[in-house]
Short mmCIF file of C-alpha atoms in Angstrom, two decimals:
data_model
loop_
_atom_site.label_atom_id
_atom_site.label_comp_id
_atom_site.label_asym_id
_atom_site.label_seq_id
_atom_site.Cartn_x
_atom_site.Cartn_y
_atom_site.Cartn_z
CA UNK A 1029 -50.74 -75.11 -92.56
CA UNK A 1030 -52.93 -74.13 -89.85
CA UNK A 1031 -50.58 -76.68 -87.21
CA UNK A 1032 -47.54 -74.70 -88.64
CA UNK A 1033 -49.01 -71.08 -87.86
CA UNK A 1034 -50.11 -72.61 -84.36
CA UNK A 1035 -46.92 -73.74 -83.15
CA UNK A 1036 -45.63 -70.22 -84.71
CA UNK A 1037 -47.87 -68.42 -82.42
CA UNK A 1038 -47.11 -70.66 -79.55
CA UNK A 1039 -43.69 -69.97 -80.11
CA UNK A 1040 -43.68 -66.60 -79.52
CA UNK A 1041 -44.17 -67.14 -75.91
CA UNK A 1042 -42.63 -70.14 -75.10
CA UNK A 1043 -39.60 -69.17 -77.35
CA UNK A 1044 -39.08 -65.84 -75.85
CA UNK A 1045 -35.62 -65.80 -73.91
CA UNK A 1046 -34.80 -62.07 -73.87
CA UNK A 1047 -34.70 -60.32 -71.00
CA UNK A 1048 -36.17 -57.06 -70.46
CA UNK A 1049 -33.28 -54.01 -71.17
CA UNK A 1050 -32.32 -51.44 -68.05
CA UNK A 1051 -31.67 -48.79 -70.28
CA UNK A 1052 -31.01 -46.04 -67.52
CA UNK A 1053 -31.51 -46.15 -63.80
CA UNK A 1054 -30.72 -42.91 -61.53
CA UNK A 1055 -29.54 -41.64 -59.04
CA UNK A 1056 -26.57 -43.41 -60.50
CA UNK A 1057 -24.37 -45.81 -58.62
CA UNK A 1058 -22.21 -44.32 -55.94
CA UNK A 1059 -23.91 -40.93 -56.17
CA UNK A 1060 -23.64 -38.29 -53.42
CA UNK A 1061 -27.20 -37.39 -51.78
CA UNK A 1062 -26.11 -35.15 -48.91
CA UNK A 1063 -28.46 -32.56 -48.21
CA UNK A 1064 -31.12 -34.20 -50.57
CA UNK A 1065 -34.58 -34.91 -48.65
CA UNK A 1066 -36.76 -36.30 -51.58
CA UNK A 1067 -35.16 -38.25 -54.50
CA UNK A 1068 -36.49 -39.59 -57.76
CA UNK A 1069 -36.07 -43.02 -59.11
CA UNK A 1070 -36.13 -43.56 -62.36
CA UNK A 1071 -36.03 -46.64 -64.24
CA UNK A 1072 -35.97 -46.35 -68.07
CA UNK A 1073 -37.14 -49.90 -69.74
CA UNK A 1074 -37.71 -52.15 -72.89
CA UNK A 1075 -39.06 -55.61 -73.52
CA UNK A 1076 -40.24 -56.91 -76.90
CA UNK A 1077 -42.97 -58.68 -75.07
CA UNK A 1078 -44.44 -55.04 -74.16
CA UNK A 1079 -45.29 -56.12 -70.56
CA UNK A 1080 -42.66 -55.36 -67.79
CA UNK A 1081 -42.89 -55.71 -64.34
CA UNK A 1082 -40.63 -53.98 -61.73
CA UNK A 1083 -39.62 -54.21 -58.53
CA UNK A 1084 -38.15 -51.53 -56.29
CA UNK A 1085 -35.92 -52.84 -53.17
CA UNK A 1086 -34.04 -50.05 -50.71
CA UNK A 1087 -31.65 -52.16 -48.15
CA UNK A 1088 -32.91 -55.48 -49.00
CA UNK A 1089 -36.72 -54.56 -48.46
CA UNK A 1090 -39.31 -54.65 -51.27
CA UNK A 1091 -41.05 -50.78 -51.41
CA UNK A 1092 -43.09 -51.51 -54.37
CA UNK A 1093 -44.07 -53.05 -57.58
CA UNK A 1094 -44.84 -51.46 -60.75
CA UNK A 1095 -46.44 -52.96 -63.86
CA UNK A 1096 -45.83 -51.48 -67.63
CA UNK A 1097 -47.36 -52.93 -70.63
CA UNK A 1098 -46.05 -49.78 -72.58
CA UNK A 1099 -42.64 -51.12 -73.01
CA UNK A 1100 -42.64 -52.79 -76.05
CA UNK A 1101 -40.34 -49.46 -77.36
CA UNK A 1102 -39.44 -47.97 -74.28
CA UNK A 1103 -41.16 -47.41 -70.94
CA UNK A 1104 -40.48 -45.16 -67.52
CA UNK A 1105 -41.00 -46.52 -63.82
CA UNK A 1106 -40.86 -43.66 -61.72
CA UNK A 1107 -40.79 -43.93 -57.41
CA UNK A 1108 -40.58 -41.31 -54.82
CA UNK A 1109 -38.20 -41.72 -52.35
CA UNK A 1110 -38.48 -39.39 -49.02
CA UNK A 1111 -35.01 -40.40 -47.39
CA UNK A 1112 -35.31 -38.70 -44.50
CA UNK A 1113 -36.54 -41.63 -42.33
CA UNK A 1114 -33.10 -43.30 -43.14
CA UNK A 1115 -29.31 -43.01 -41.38
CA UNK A 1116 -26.59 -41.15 -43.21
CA UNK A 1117 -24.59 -43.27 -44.89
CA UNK A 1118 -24.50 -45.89 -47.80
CA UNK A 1119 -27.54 -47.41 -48.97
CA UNK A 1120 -28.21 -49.77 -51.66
CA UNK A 1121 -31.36 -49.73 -54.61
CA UNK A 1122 -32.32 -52.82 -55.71
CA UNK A 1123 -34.11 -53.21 -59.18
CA UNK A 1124 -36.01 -55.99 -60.25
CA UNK A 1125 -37.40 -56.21 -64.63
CA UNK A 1126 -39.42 -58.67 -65.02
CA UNK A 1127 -41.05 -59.33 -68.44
CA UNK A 1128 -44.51 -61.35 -69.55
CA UNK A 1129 -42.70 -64.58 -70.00
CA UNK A 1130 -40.76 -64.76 -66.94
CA UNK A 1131 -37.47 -63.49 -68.58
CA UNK A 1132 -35.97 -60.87 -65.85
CA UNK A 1133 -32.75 -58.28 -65.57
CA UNK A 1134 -31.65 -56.87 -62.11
CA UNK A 1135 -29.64 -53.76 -61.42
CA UNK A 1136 -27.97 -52.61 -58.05
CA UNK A 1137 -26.74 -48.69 -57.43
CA UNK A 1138 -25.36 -47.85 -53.91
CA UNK A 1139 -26.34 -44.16 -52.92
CA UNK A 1140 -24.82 -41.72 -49.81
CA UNK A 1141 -27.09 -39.58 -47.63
CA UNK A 1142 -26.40 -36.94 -44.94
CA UNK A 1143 -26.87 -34.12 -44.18
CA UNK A 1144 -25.59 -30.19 -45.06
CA UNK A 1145 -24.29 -28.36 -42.26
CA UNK A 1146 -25.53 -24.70 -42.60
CA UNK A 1147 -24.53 -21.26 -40.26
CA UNK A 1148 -28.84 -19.87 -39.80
CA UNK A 1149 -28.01 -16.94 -37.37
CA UNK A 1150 -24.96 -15.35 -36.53
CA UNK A 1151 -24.44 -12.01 -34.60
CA UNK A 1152 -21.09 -10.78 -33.15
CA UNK A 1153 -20.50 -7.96 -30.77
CA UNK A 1154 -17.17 -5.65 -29.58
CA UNK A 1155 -15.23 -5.81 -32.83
CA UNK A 1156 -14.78 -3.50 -35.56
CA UNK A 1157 -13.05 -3.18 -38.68
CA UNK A 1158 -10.28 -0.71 -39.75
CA UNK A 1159 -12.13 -0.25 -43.68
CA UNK A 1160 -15.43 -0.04 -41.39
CA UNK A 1161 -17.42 -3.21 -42.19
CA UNK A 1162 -16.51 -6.66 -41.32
CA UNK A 1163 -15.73 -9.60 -42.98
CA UNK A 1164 -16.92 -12.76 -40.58
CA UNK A 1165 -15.68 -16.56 -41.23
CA UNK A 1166 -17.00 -19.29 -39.41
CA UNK A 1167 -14.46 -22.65 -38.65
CA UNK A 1168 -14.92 -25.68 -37.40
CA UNK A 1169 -12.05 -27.71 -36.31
CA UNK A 1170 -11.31 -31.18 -34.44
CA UNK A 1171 -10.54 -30.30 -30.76
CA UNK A 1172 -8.18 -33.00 -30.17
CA UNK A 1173 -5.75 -32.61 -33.13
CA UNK A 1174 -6.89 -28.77 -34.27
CA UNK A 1175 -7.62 -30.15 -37.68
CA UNK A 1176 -9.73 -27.80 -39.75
CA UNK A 1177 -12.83 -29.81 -40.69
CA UNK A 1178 -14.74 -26.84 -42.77
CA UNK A 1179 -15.80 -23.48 -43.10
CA UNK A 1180 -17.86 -20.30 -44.53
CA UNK A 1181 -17.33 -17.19 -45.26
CA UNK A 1182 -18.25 -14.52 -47.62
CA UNK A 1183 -18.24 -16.71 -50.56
CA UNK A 1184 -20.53 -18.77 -48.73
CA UNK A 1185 -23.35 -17.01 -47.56
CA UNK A 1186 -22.22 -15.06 -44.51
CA UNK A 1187 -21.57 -11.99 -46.40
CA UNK A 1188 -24.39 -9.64 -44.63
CA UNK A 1189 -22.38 -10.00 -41.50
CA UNK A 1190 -20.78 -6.69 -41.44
CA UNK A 1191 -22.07 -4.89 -38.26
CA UNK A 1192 -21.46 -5.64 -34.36
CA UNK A 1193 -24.67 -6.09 -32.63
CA UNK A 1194 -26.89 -7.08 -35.58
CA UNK A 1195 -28.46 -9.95 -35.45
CA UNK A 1196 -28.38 -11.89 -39.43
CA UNK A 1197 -30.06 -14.44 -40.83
CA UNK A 1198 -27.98 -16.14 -42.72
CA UNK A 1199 -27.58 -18.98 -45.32
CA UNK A 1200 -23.79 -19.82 -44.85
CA UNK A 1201 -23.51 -23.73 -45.92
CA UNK A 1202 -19.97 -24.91 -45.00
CA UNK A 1203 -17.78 -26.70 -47.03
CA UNK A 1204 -15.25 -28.92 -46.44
CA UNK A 1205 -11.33 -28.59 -46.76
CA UNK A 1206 -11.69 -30.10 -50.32
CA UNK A 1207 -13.79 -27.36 -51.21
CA UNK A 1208 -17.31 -29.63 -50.92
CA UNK A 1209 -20.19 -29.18 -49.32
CA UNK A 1210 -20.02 -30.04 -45.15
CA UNK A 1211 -21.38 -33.21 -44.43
CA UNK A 1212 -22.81 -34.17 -41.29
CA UNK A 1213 -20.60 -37.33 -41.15
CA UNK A 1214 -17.50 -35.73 -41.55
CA UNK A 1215 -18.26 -34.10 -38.07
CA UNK A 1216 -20.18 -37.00 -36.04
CA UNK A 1217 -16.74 -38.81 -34.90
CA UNK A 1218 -15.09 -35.59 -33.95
CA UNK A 1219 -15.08 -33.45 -30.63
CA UNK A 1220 -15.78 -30.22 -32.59
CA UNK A 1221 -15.49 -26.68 -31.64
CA UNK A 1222 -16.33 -23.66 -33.58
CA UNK A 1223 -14.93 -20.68 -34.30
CA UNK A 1224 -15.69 -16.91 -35.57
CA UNK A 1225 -13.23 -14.76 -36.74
CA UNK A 1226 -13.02 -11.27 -38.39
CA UNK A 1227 -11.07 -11.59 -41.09
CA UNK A 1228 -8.96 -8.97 -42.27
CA UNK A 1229 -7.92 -10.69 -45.26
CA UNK A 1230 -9.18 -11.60 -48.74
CA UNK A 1231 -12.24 -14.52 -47.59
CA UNK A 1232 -9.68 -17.36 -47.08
CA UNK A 1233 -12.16 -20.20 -46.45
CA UNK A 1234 -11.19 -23.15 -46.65
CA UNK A 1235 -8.26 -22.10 -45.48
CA UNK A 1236 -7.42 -21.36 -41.55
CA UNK A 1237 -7.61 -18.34 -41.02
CA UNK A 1238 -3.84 -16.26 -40.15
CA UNK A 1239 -3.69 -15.19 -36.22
CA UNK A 1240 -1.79 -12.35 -37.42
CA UNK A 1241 -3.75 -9.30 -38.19
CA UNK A 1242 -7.15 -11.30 -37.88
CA UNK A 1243 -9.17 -11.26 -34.82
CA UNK A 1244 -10.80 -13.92 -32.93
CA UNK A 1245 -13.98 -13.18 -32.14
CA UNK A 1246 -15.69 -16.48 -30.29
CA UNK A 1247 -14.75 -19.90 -29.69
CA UNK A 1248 -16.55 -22.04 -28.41
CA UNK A 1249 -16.70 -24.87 -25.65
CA UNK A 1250 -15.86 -28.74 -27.58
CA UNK A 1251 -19.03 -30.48 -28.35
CA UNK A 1252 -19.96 -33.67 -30.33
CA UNK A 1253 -22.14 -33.33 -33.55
CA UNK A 1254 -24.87 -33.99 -31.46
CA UNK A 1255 -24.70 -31.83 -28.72
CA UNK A 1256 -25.32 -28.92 -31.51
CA UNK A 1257 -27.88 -30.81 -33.01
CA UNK A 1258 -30.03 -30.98 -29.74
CA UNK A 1259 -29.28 -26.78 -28.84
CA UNK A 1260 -32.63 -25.26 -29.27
CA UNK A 1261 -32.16 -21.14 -30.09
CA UNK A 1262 -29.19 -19.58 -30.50
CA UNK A 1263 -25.75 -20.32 -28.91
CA UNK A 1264 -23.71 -17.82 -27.41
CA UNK A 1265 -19.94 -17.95 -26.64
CA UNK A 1266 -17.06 -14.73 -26.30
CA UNK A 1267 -17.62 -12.48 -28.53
CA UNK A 1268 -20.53 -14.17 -30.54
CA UNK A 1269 -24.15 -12.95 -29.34
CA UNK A 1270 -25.87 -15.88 -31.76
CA UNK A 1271 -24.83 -18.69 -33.04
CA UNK A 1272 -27.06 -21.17 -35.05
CA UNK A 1273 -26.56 -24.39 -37.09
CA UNK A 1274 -29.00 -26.05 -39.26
CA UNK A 1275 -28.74 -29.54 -40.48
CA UNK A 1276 -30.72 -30.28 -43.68
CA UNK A 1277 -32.08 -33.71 -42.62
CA UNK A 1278 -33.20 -34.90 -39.42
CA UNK A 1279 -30.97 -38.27 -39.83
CA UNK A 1280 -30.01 -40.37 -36.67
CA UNK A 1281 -25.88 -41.16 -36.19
#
């Protein structure tokens, strides 16, 4: 009898052949992170062992490991990830369960970064507007083929422009032609030029704006992504007085 209950109890170890359960893991595979600077990893676990063990790898490198012996009904592993020491683009999350008896489960999400491209300052000078206040849109197109690459306007937080010679600070993030947020990448492989218009028109953004009965007020000289990135202070060109772009990260291209 007591041989029988031994080789039970041995049993339970050596017989143990389940692997721990992933039962959630976010930011979930192929999600968009532009404009995010600090993410949370979260790794939701079980093991009927009660012991886990996990292993966090970003791009092939181990960042840490995590031991649980909580997860016998369900335990969380939680990192935080500060992203802004890595290049936009694709990166891949590696998760490694491991449970008290060697068993193990692995996982893999691939995540995007980059950055938000945002309008900080923007002042205009010499134009009016027949109905008295003005209604400023900011483009950006590709200089080569005069593709429009994104935009903002009213809608997107340039609305207090409505005055010549008035300096505003200003929260305008640009979206794309798709109607998505700007992303730095979208520019970086572009000879890009900006321009400000006053709009005479319902806010068409992000749509080009009509040369008839619009007015241009500043465009300015082609530039790659970087050359903006590097201008310190405001940027002047035409009819613009200041001009400012903020990216949200300070990723490398």
């Amino acid at each position: 009898m007591r041989m029988i209950l031994f080789g039970a109890i041995v049993c339970l170890a050596a017989c143990d052949t389940e692997a721990p359960m992933i039962v959630d893991f976010t930011p979930t595979d192929n999600a968009d992170l532009r404009g995010v600077g600090h993410v949370t990893i979260d790794l939701t676990a079980s093991d009927a062992s009660g012991t886990a063990i996990a292993d966090l790898a970003i791009d092939g490198e181990l960042r840490e490991r995590v031991t649980s012996h909580a997860c016998a009904s369900q335990c969380l592993f939680s990192w935080d990830w500060d992203t802004r020491t890595l290049p936009a683009g694709e990166h891949v999350l590696d998760l490694r369960l491991e449970d008290g008896n060697g068993n193990h489960e692995t996982a893999s999400h691939a995540v995007v970064l980059d950055d938000v491209v945002t309008v900080t300052r923007l002042g205009v000078h010499g134009i009016v507007d027949d109905v008295g206040t003005l209604e400023i849109e900011v483009y950006v197109f590709d200089d080569t083929t005069n593709a429009l690459l994104g935009c903002a306007g009213s809608r997107n937080g340039l609305g207090p422009v409505d005055a010549s010679d008035i300096v505003y600070p200003v929260d305008g993030e640009m979206i794309d032609v798709a109607n998505r947020r700007l992303a730095a990448r979208e520019l970086a492989a572009h000879p890009i030029r900006f321009e400000v218009w006053e709009d005479d028109d319902p806010p068409v953004c992000p749509v080009s704006p009509d040369p008839l009965g619009n007015d241009l007020v500043g465009k300015s000289a082609p530039a790659t992504l970087d050359r903006w990135r590097a201008a310190v202070g405001d940027v002047a060109f035409d009819g613009v007085t200041n001009f400012a772009l903020k990216l949200d990260r300070p990723l490398d291209f």
